[in-house]
XYZ file of C-alpha atoms in Angstrom:
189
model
C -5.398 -9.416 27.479
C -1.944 -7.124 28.121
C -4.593 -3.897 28.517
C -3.853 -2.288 25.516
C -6.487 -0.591 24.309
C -5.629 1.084 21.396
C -4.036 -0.924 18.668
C -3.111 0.135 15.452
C -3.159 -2.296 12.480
C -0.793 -1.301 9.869
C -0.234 -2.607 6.299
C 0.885 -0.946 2.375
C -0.067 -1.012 -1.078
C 2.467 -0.246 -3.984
C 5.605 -1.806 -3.377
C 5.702 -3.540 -6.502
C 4.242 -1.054 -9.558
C 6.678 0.551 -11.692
C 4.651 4.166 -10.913
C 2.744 5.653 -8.262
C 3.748 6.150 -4.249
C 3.771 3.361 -2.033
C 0.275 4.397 0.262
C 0.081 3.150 3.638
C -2.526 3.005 6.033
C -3.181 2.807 10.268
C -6.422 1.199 11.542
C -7.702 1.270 15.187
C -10.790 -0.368 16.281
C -12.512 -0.196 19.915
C -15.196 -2.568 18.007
C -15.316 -4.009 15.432
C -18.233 -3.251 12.366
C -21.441 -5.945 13.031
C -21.262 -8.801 10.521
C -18.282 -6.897 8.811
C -16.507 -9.132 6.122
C -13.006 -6.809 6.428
C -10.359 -9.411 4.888
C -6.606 -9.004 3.071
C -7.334 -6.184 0.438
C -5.822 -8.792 -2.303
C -8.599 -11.662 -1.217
C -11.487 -9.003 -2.139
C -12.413 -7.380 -5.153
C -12.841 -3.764 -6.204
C -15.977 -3.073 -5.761
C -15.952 -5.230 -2.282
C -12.729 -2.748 -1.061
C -14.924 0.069 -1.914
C -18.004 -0.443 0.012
C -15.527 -2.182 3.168
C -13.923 1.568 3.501
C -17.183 3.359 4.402
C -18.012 0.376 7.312
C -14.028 0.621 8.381
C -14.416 4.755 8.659
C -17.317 4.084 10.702
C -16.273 1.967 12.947
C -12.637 2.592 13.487
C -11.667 4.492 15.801
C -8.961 6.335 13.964
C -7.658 5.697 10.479
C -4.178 7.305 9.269
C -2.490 7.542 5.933
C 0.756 7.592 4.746
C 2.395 8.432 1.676
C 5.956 7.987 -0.138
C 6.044 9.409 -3.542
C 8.092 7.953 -6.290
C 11.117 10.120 -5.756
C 11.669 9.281 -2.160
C 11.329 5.678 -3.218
C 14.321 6.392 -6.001
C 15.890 7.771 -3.169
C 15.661 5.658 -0.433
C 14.727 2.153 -1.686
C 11.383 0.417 -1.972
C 12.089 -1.283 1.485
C 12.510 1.916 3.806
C 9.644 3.671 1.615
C 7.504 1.473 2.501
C 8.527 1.635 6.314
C 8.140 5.022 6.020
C 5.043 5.414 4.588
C 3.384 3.160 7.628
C 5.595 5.398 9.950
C 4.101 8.323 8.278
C 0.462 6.686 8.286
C 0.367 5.394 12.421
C 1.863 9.630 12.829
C -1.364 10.726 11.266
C -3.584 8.780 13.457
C -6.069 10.986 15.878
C -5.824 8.774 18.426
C -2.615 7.666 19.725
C -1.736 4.125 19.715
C -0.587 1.822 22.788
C 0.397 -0.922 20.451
C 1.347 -1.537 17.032
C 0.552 -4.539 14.468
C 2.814 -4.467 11.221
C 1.914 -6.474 8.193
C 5.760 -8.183 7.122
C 8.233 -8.972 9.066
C 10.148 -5.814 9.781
C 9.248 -2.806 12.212
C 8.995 0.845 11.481
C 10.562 3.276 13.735
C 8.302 4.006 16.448
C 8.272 4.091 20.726
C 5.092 3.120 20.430
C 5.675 -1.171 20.901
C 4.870 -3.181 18.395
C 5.096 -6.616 16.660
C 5.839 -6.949 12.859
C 3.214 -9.996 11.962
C 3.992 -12.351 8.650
C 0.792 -12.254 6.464
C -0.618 -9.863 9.146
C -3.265 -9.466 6.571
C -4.665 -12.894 7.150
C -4.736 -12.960 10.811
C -5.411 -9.264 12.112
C -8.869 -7.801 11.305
C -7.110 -4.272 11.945
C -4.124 -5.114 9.445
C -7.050 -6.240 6.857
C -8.499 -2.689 7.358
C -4.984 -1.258 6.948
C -4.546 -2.893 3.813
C -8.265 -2.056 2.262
C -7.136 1.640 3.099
C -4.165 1.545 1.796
C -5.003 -0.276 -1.225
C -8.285 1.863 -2.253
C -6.252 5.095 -1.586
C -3.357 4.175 -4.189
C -6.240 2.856 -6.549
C -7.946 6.244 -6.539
C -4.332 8.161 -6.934
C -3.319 6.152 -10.073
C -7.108 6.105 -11.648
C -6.325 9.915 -11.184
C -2.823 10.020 -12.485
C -4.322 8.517 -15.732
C -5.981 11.973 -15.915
C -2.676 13.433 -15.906
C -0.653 10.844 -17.810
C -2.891 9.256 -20.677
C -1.522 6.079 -22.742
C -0.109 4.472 -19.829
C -3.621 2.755 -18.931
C -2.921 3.620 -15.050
C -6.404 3.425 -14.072
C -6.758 -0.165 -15.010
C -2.905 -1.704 -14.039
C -2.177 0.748 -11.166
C 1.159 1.135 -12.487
C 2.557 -2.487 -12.142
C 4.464 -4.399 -14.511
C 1.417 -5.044 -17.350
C 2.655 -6.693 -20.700
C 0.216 -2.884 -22.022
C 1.919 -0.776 -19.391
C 5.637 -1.692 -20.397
C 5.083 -1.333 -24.129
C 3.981 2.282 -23.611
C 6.801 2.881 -21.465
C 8.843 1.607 -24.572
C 6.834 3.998 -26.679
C 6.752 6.763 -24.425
C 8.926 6.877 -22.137
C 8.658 7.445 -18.415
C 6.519 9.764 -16.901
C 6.932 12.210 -13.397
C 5.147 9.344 -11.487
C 7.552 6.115 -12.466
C 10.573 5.160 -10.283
C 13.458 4.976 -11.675
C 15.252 2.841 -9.866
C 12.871 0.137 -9.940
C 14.889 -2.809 -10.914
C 16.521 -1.439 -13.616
C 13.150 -1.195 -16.092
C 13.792 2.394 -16.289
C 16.411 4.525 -17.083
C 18.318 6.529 -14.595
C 17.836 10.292 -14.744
């Protein structure tokens, strides 16, 4: 109705696992996918994210990406990671955005305006996309990070808080991947 014509839904996945980046993502539609069934990533399951991405890269009319590894978290703070990531993700659009809808209630740093949007992920079909993007990108990092770092059972509890994941954190300590700061589960250095 206020002409814009090329909004960007933006949402994140990660903010509270004890390993892994915090992954966000940028969604523009011109149209939306016929029939499509795009909803908050957490309302869906797996194997109902997967098959959504293909129908969102189809129909959107860009889709960005954005990524804060665990170090920059340590350094910075969950909160502004996760800020930055969605900065970083609505920068890596191909198309540039006239408008910009945040999942939360904070904004990122941008020109571009925008309108930070409380459960965002309920309400805004391009914020749902966001967050299936987001949250199947992270997914796919940690299933691969259990490559990397066996015994931690990544690929099944993503790196949050799991009653499994802790004890072989007791066991075996942290690994490249965990944030340190997180709470103070972890210890410094």
């Amino acid at each position: 109705k206020k002409g814009f014509r090329a909004v960007a839904g933006l949402d994140e996945a990660g903010r509270g696992p004890l390993a892994g980046p915090v992954v966000a993502a940028a969604v523009i539609f011109t149209v939306l996918p016929d029939g499509h069934s795009i909803n908050d990533s957490k309302k869906l399951s797996p194997k109902k994210r997967s098959s959504l991405v293909f129908e969102i890269f189809a129909a959107a009319a860009s889709v960005g990406v954005g990524i804060c590894w665990p170090a920059e978290i340590d350094e910075i703070n969950i909160h502004r990671a996760s800020l930055l990531a969605m900065e970083r993700a609505a920068a890596s659009l191909s198309v540039s955005p006239d408008y910009l809808l945040i999942d939360g209630k904070f904004p990122i740093r941008s020109k571009t305006p925008q309108l930070p949007i409380i459960s965002g992920d309920s309400l805004s079909v391009s914020i749902a996309a966001a967050s299936i993007i987001a949250k199947t990108t992270r997914d796919r990092l940690m299933v691969s990070y259990e490559r990397l770092f066996p015994g931690y059972d990544l690929a099944s509890n993503k790196g949050y808080p799991s009653k499994g994941h802790l004890a072989s954190l007791a066991s075996l300590g942290p690994t490249p991947i965990h944030r340190r700061t997180f709470r103070g589960v972890l210890p410094a250095g």
